Coordinates of C-alpha atoms in Angstrom, one line a residue:
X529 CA 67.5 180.9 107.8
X530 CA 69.4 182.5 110.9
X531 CA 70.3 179.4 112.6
X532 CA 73.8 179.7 113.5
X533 CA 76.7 177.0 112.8
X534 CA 78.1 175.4 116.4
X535 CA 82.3 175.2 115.7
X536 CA 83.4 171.7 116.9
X537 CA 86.1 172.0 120.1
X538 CA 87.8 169.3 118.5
X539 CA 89.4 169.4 115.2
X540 CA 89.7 165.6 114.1
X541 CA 89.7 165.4 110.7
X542 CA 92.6 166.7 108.3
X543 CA 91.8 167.5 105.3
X544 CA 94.0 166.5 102.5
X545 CA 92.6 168.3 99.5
X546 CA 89.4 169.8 98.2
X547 CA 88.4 171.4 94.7
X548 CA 85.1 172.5 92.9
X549 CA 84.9 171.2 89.4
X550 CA 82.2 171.5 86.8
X551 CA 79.3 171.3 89.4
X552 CA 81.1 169.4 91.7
X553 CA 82.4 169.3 95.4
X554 CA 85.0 167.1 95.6
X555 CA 87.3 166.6 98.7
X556 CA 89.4 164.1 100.5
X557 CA 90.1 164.2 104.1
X558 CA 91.0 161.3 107.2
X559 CA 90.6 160.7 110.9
X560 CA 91.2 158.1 113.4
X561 CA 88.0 155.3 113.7
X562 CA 88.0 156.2 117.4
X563 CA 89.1 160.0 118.2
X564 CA 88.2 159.6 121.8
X565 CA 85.8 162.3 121.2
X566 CA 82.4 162.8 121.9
X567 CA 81.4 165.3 118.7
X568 CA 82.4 162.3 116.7
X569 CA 80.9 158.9 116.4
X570 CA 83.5 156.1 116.4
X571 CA 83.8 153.8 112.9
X572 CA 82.9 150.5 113.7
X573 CA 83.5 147.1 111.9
X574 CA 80.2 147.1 109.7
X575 CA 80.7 144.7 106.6
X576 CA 78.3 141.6 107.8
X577 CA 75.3 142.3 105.7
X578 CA 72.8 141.6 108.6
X579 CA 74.3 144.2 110.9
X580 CA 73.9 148.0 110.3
X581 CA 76.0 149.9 107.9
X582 CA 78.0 153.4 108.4
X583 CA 75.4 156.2 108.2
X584 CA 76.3 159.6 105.9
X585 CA 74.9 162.9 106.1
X586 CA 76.0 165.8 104.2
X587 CA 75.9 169.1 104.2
X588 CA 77.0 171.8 101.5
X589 CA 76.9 176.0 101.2
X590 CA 77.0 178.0 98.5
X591 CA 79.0 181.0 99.6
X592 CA 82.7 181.2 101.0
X593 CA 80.8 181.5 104.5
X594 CA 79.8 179.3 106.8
X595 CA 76.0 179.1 107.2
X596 CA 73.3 177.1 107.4
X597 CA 73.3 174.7 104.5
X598 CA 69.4 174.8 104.2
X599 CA 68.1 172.4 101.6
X600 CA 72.0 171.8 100.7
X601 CA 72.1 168.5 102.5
X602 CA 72.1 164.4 101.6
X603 CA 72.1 161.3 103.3
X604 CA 73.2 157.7 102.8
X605 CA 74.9 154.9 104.3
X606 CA 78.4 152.8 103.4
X607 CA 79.8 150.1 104.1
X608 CA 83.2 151.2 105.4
X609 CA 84.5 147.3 106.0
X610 CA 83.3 146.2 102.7
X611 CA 85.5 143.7 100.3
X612 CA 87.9 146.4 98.3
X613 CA 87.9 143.9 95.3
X614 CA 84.5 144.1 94.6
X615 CA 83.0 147.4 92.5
X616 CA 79.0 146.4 93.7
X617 CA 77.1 148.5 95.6
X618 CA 75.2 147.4 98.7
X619 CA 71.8 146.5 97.0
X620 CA 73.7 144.7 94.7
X621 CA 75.9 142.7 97.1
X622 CA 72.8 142.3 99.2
X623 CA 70.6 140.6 96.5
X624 CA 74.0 138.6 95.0
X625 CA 74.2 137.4 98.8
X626 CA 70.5 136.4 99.0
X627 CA 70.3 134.5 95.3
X628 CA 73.4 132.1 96.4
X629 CA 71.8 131.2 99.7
X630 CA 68.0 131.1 98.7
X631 CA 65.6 128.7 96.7
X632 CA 63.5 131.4 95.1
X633 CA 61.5 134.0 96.2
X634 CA 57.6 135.3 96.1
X635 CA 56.0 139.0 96.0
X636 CA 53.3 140.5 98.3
X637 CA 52.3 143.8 96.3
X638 CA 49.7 146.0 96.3
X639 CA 47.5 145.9 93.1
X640 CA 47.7 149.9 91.8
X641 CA 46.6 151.8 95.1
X642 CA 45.4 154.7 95.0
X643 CA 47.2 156.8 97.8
X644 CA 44.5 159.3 99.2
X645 CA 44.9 162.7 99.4
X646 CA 45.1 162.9 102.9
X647 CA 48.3 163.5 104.9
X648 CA 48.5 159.8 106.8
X649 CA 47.3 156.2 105.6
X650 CA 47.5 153.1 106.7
X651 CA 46.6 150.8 104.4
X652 CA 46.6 146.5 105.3
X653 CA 47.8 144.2 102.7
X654 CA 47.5 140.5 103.6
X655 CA 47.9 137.5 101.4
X656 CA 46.8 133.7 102.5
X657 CA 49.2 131.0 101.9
X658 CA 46.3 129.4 99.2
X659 CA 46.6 132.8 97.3
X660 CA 50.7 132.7 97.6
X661 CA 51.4 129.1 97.2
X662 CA 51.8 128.9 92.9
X663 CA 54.5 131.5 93.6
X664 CA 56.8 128.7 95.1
X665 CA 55.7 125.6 93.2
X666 CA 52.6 124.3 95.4
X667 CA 51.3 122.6 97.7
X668 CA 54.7 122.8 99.9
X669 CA 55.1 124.6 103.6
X670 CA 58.6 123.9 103.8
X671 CA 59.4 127.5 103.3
X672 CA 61.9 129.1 105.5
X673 CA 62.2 133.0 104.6
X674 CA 66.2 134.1 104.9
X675 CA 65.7 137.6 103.6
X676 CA 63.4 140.4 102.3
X677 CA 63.9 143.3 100.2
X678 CA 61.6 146.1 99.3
X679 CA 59.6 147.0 96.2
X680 CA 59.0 150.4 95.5
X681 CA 56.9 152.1 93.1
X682 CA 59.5 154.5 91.4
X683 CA 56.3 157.2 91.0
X684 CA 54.9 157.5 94.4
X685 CA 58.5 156.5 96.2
X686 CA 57.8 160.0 98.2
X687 CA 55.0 158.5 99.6
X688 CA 55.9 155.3 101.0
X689 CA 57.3 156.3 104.8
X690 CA 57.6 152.4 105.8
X691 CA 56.4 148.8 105.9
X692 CA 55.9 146.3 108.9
X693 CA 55.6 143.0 108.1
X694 CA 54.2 139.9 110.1
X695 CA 52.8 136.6 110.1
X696 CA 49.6 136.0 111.1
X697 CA 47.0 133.0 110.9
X698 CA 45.1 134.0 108.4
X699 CA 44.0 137.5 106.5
X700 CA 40.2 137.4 108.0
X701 CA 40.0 139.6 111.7
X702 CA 43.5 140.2 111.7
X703 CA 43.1 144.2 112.5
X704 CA 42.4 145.9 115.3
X705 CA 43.1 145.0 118.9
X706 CA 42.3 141.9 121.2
X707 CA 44.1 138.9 121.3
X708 CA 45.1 138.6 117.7
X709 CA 47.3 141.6 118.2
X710 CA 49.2 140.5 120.6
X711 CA 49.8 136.4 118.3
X712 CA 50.9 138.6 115.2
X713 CA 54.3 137.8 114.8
X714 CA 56.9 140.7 113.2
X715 CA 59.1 139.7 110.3
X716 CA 60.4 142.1 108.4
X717 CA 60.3 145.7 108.6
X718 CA 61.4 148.6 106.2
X719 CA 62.1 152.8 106.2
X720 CA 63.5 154.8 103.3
X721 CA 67.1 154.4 102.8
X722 CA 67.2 150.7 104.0
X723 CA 68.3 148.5 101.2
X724 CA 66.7 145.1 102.7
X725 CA 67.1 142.6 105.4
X726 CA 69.4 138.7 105.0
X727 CA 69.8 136.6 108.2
X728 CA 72.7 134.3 109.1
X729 CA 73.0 131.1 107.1
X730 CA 71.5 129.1 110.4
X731 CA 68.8 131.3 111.5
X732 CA 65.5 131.8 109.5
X733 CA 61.5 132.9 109.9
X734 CA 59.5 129.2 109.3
X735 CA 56.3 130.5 107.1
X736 CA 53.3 128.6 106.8
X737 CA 54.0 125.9 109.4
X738 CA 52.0 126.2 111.4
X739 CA 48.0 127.6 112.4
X740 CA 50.1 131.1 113.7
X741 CA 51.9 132.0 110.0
X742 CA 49.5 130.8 107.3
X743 CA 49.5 134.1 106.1
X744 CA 51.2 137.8 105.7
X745 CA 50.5 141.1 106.5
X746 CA 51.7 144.4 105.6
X747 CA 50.9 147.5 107.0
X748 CA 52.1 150.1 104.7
X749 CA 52.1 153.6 106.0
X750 CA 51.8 156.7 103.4
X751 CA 52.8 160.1 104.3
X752 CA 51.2 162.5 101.8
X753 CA 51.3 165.8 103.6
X754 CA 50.8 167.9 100.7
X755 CA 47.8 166.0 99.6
X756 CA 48.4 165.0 96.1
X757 CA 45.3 162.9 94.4
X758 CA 46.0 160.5 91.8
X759 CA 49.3 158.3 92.7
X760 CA 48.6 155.0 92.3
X761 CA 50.8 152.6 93.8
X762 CA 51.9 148.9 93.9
X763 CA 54.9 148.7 96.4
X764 CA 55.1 145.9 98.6
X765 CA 58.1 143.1 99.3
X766 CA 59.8 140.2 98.1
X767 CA 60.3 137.0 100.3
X768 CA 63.6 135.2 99.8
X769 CA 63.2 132.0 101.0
X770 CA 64.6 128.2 101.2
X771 CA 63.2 124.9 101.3
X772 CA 66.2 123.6 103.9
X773 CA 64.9 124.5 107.5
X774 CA 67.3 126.6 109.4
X775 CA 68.8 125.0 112.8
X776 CA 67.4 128.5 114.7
X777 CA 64.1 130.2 114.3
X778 CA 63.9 133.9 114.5
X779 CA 62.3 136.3 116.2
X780 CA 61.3 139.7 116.7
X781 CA 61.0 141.1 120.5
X782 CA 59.4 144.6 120.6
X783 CA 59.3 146.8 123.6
X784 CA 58.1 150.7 124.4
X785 CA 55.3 150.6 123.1
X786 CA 54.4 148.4 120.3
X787 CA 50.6 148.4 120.6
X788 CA 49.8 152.0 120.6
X789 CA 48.9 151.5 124.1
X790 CA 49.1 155.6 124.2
X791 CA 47.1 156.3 121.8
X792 CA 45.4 159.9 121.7
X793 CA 47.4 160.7 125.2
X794 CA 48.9 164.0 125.0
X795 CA 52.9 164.9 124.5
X796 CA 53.3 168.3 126.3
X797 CA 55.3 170.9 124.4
X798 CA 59.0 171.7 124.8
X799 CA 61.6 169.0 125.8
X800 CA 59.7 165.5 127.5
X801 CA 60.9 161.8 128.8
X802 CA 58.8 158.8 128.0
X803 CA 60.1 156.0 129.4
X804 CA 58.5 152.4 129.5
X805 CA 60.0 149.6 131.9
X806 CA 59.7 146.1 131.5
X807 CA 60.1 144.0 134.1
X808 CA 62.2 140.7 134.6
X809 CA 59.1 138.5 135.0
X810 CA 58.5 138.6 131.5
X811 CA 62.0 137.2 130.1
X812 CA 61.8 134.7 133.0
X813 CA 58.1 133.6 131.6
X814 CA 59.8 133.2 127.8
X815 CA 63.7 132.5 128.1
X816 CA 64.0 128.7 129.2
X817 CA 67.3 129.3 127.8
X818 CA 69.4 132.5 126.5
X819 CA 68.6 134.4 123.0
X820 CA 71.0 136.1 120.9
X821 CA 70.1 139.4 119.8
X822 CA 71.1 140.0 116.3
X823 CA 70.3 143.9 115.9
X824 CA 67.9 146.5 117.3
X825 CA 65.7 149.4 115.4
X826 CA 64.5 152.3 117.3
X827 CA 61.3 154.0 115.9
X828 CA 60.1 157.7 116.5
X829 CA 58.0 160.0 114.7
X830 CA 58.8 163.9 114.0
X831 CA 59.3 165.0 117.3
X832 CA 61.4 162.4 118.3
X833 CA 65.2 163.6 119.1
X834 CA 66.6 161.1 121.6
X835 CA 66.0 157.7 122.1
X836 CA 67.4 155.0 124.4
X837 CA 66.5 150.8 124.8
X838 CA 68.7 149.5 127.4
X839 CA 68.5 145.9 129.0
X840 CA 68.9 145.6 132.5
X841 CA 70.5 142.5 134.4
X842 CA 71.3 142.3 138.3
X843 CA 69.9 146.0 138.7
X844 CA 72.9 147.3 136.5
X845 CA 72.2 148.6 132.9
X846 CA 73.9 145.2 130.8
X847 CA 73.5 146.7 127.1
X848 CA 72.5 150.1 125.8
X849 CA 71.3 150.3 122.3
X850 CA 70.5 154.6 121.3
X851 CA 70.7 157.3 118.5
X852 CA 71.7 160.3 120.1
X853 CA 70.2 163.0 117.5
X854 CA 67.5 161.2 115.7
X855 CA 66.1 163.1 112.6
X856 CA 63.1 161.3 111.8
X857 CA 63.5 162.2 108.1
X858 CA 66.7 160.8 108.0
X859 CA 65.8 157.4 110.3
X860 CA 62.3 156.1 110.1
X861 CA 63.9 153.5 112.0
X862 CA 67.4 153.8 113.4
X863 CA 69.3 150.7 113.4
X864 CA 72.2 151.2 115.8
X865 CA 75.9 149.7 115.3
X866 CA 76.6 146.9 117.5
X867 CA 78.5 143.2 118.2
X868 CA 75.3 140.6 119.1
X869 CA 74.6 140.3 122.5
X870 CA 72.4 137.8 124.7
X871 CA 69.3 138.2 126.8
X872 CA 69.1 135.6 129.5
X873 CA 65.9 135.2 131.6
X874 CA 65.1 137.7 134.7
X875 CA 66.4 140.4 132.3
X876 CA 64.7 143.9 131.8
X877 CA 64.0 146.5 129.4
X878 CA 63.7 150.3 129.5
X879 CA 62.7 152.0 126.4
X880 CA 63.0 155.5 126.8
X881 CA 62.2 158.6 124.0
X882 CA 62.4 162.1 124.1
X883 CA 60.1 164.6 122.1
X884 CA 61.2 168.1 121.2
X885 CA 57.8 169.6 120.6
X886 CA 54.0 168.6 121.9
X887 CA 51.5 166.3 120.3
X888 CA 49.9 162.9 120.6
X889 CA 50.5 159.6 120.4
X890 CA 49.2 158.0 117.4
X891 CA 49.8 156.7 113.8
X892 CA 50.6 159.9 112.3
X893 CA 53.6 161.3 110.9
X894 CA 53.2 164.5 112.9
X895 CA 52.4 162.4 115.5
X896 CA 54.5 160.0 117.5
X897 CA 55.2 156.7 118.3
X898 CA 58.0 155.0 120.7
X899 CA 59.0 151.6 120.0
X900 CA 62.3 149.0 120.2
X901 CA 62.4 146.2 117.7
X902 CA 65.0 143.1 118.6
X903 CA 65.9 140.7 115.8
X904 CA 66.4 137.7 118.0
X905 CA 66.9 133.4 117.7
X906 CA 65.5 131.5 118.4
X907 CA 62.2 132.3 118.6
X908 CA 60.0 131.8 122.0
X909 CA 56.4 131.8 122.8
X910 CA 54.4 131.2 126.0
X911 CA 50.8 129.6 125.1
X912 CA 50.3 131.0 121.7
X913 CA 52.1 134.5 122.2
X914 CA 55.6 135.7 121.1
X915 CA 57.8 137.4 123.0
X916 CA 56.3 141.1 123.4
X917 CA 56.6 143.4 126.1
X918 CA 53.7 145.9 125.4
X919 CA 52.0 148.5 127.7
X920 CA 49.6 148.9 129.0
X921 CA 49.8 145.9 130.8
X922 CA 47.9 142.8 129.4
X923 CA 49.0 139.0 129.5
X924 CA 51.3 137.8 129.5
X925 CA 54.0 140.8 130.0
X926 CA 53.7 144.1 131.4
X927 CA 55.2 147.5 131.1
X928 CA 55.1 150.3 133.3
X929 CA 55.1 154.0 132.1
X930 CA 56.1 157.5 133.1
X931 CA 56.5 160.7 131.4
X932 CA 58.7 163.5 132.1
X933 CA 59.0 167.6 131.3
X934 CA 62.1 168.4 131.1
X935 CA 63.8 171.8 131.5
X936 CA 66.2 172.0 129.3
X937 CA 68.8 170.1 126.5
X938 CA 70.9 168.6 129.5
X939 CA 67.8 166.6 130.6
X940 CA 68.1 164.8 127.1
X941 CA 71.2 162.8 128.7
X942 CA 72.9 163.4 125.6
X943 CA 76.5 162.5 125.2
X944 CA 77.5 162.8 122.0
X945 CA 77.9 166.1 120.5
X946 CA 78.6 167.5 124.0
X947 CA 82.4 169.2 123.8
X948 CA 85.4 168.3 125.9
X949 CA 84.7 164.7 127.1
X950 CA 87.7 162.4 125.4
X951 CA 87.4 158.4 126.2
X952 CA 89.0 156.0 123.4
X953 CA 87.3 152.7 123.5
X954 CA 89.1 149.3 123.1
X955 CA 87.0 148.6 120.4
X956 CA 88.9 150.5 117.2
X957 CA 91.3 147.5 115.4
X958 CA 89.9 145.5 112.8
X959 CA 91.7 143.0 110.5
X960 CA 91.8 143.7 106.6
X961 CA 88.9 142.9 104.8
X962 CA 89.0 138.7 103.8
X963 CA 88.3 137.4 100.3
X964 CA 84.5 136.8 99.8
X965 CA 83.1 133.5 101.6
X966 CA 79.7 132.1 101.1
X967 CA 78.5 131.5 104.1
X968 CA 76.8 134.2 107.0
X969 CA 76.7 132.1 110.0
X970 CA 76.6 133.3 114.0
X971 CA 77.5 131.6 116.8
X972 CA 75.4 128.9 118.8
X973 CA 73.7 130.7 121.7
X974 CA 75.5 129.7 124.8
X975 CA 75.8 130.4 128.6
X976 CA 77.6 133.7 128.5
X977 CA 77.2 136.7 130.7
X978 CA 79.1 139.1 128.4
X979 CA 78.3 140.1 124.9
X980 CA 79.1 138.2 122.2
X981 CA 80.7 138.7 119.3
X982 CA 80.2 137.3 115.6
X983 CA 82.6 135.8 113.6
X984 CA 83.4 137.9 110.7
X985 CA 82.1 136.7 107.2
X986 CA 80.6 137.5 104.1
X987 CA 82.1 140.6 103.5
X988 CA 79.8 143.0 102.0
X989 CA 81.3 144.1 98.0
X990 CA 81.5 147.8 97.4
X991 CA 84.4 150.0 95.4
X992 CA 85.9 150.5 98.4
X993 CA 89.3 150.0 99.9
X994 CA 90.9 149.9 103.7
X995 CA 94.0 150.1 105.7
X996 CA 94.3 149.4 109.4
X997 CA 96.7 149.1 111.6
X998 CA 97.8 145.4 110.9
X999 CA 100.6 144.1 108.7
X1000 CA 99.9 141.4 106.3
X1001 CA 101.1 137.8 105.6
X1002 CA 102.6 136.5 102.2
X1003 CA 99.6 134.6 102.2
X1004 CA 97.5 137.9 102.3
X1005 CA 95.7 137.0 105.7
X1006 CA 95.9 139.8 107.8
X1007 CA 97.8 139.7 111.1
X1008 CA 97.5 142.2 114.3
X1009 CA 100.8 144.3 114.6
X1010 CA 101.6 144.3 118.3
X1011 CA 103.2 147.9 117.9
X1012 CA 100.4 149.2 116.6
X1013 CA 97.7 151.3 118.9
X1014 CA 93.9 151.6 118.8
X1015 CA 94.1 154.9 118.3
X1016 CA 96.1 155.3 115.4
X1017 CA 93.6 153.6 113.3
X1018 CA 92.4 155.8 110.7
X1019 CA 89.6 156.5 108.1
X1020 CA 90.7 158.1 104.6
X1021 CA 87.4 159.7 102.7
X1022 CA 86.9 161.1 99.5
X1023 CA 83.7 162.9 99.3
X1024 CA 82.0 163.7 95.7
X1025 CA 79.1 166.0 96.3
X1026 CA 77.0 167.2 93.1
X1027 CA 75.9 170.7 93.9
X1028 CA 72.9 170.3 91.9
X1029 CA 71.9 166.9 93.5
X1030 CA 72.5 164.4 96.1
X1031 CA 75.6 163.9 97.6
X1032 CA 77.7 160.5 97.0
X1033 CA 80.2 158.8 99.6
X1034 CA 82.8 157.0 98.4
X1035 CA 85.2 155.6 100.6
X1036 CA 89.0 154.3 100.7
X1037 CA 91.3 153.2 103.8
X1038 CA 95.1 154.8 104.3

């Protein structure tokens, strides 16, 4: 490959040391969490399991010159806030976090599938609460799902591309589109890489309560673009649930365009816009009071390489949720670092994703999709139908669309990764990790006009240490130091990378 290696402006990390030993990369190097600059993404407080974690990518040569790195590359995500006392990885932290706070759990799986040999599948799993029930000890619907976590068939792992998961009233006409597209409700949804999903101890999806949710579906989507025959496979997910109903329902809002309203309309080649706007109409006919946004997920297909879901209040742009450079093998579904915030009625959406390269709108891998999920509580509905802003427009909510060619990279809007703009942000000093609490819980949704912030808690474990910029009690609480500056923060990282495998992150504070 001939592509050529862009030299940062900016030099922001130091490294301390480096070494190659028996098959391994190994070296240690530190930066501020916020350099101020925009070819660097700032480090943000991300140890509450529900939120997103730090994303890795790696990249490796093998010559003393600097080149493409080809197939030399990795990716992963950490936990850089994470408990330092605990040696568990995420997936284990997650699943310890989920048996303390749930009652039990129950499996939706597929019964050996055989993948097709064809490059794109859909394939609809759906299981009726009858067929569920002996799973969780009856004839009870007091079941309130806190958490899911995937199950992947080690064999055809390749294959799986993602799950979306919803509630529906039953598993008989539940494809397709019409009205019972627009009452499935989305629970849970899953891309390689993601280790699962827990909610705050007070928030929680109700299942089987009610004639909406009295059963689930999965739509599992297989990529098999070399067409292999013969994989047969029984992936699916496991529902962590209580018997105590939550004091907040969830929800999941989804905006672009969720329905596929596009579907089979062209994507011209080179650089394009799409952008979908949903007015304030729609939050006014659902919001009787404000939601709390927990966390978004942007999804694009291949030729996705921007994306942007902003919410609008008062004409100004309130909240901005994007992934700058999105990679589509890399982030099925790009969940972006952020505080919860609140939507309030008369609020409005724009959804906007840019394309690199022509094709259609569809299911396809090599085709593309543009959609925002929202993780919300608690949950709304206006006569039967959950909060959904689809397009084209159909009751109860509307969105308009227009598309875009665009001339050139600048028309992506794309700040980071563009040289000499330096802003610090406020938002770069964190306490020291707490000792491990057993409890997740968010605030009450209130009045406010300004984002909100959640309490820390539940650290998530990892072998992984920190220092900030704080001093610390003889009590071991940690305490701001008044002298210190945002900027000063700093990250310390030792990177392990197997030449003959995928690279490893592990991570320690200075």
């Amino acid at each position: 490959d001939d592509r050529q290696v862009r030299v940062g402006t900016s030099q922001d990390w130091t490294l301390i040391s480096s070494v190659v030993e028996d098959g391994w990369i190994i070296a240690e190097a530190t930066r501020k969490l916020d350099t101020g600059d925009t070819q660097d993404n700032t480090l943000k407080n991300d140890k509450e399991l529900w939120g997103a974690p730090s994303r890795i990518i790696a990249a490796w040569g093998d010559t003393e010159f600097m080149s493409y790195h080809g197939d030399n590359r990795s990716s992963s995500s950490v936990r850089l806030f994470a408990d330092p006392s605990s040696s568990s990885s995420e997936s284990e932290a997650l699943l310890d976090m989920l048996e303390k706070h749930s009652d039990g759990y129950f499996d939706v799986v597929n019964d050996a599938f055989e993948i097709p040999a064809q490059e794109t599948k859909y394939k609809y799993l759906c299981k009726s609460y009858d067929e569920l029930k002996e799973q969780f000890g009856g004839d009870t619907t007091d079941i309130t799902m806190i958490g899911a976590t995937p199950i992947i068939t080690e064999k055809t792992r390749q294959f799986v591309h993602h799950f979306i998961v919803m509630a529906v009233p039953s598993c008989t006409n539940q494809l397709g589109g019409g009205e019972n597209a627009f009452k499935r409700e989305q629970i849970y949804g899953w891309a390689p890489g993601e280790h699962g999903m827990i909610l705050p101890d007070n928030v929680g999806f109700p299942m089987f309560d009610s004639e909406f949710n009295q059963a689930i579906l999965i739509e599992i989507h297989y990529n098999n673009p070399k067409r292999i025959s013969g994989m047969e496979d029984s992936s699916g997910v496991r529902f962590h649930y209580t018997s105590t109903k939550r004091e907040y329902d969830a929800a999941m809002l989804q905006v672009g365009d969720p329905m596929l309203g596009l579907r089979g309309v062209a994507i011209n080649d080179g650089l394009t816009q799409h952008e979908f706007t949903c007015g304030g109409t729609c939050s006014s006919l659902f919001l009787d009071e404000p939601v709390t946004v927990l966390w978004e997920k942007l999804h694009m297909h291949k030729t996705g390489t921007r994306m942007v879901n902003e919410v609008i209040r008062g004409g100004e742009v309130f909240h901005t949720a994007k992934v700058e450079v999105f990679d589509f093998d890399q982030q099925g579904g790009f969940q972006p670092q952020q505080d919860a915030y609140q939507l309030q009625a008369g609020d409005s959406f724009r959804t906007t994703c840019y394309y690199k390269d022509g094709t259609v709108f569809k299911e396809g891998s090599q085709e593309e999709m543009c959609i925002g999920f929202m993780l919300y509580y608690p949950a709304k509905k206006f006569a039967g139908f959950p909060f959904v802003c689809p397009y084209p427009g159909r009751f109860p909510c509307a969105e308009e669309y227009v598309s875009t060619d665009l001339s050139d990279y600048e028309g992506l809007g794309r700040e980071f990764g563009t040289p000499g703009k330096i802003q610090l942000s406020n938002d770069t000093l964190f306490s020291l990790p707490q000792p491990p609490v057993t409890s997740i819980e968010p605030p009450s949704p209130s009045n406010s006009n300004t984002d909100e912030k959640m309490p820390t808690s539940a650290p998530i474990t990892s072998s992984q240490a920190t220092e900030n910029p704080t001093s610390t009690s003889k009590a071991g609480q940690a305490t701001e130091n008044p002298t210190s500056k945002a900027e000063s923060a700093k990250v310390h990282c030792l990177f392990v990378i197997a030449l003959s495998s995928a690279a490893v992150l592990f991570i320690t504070y200075v």
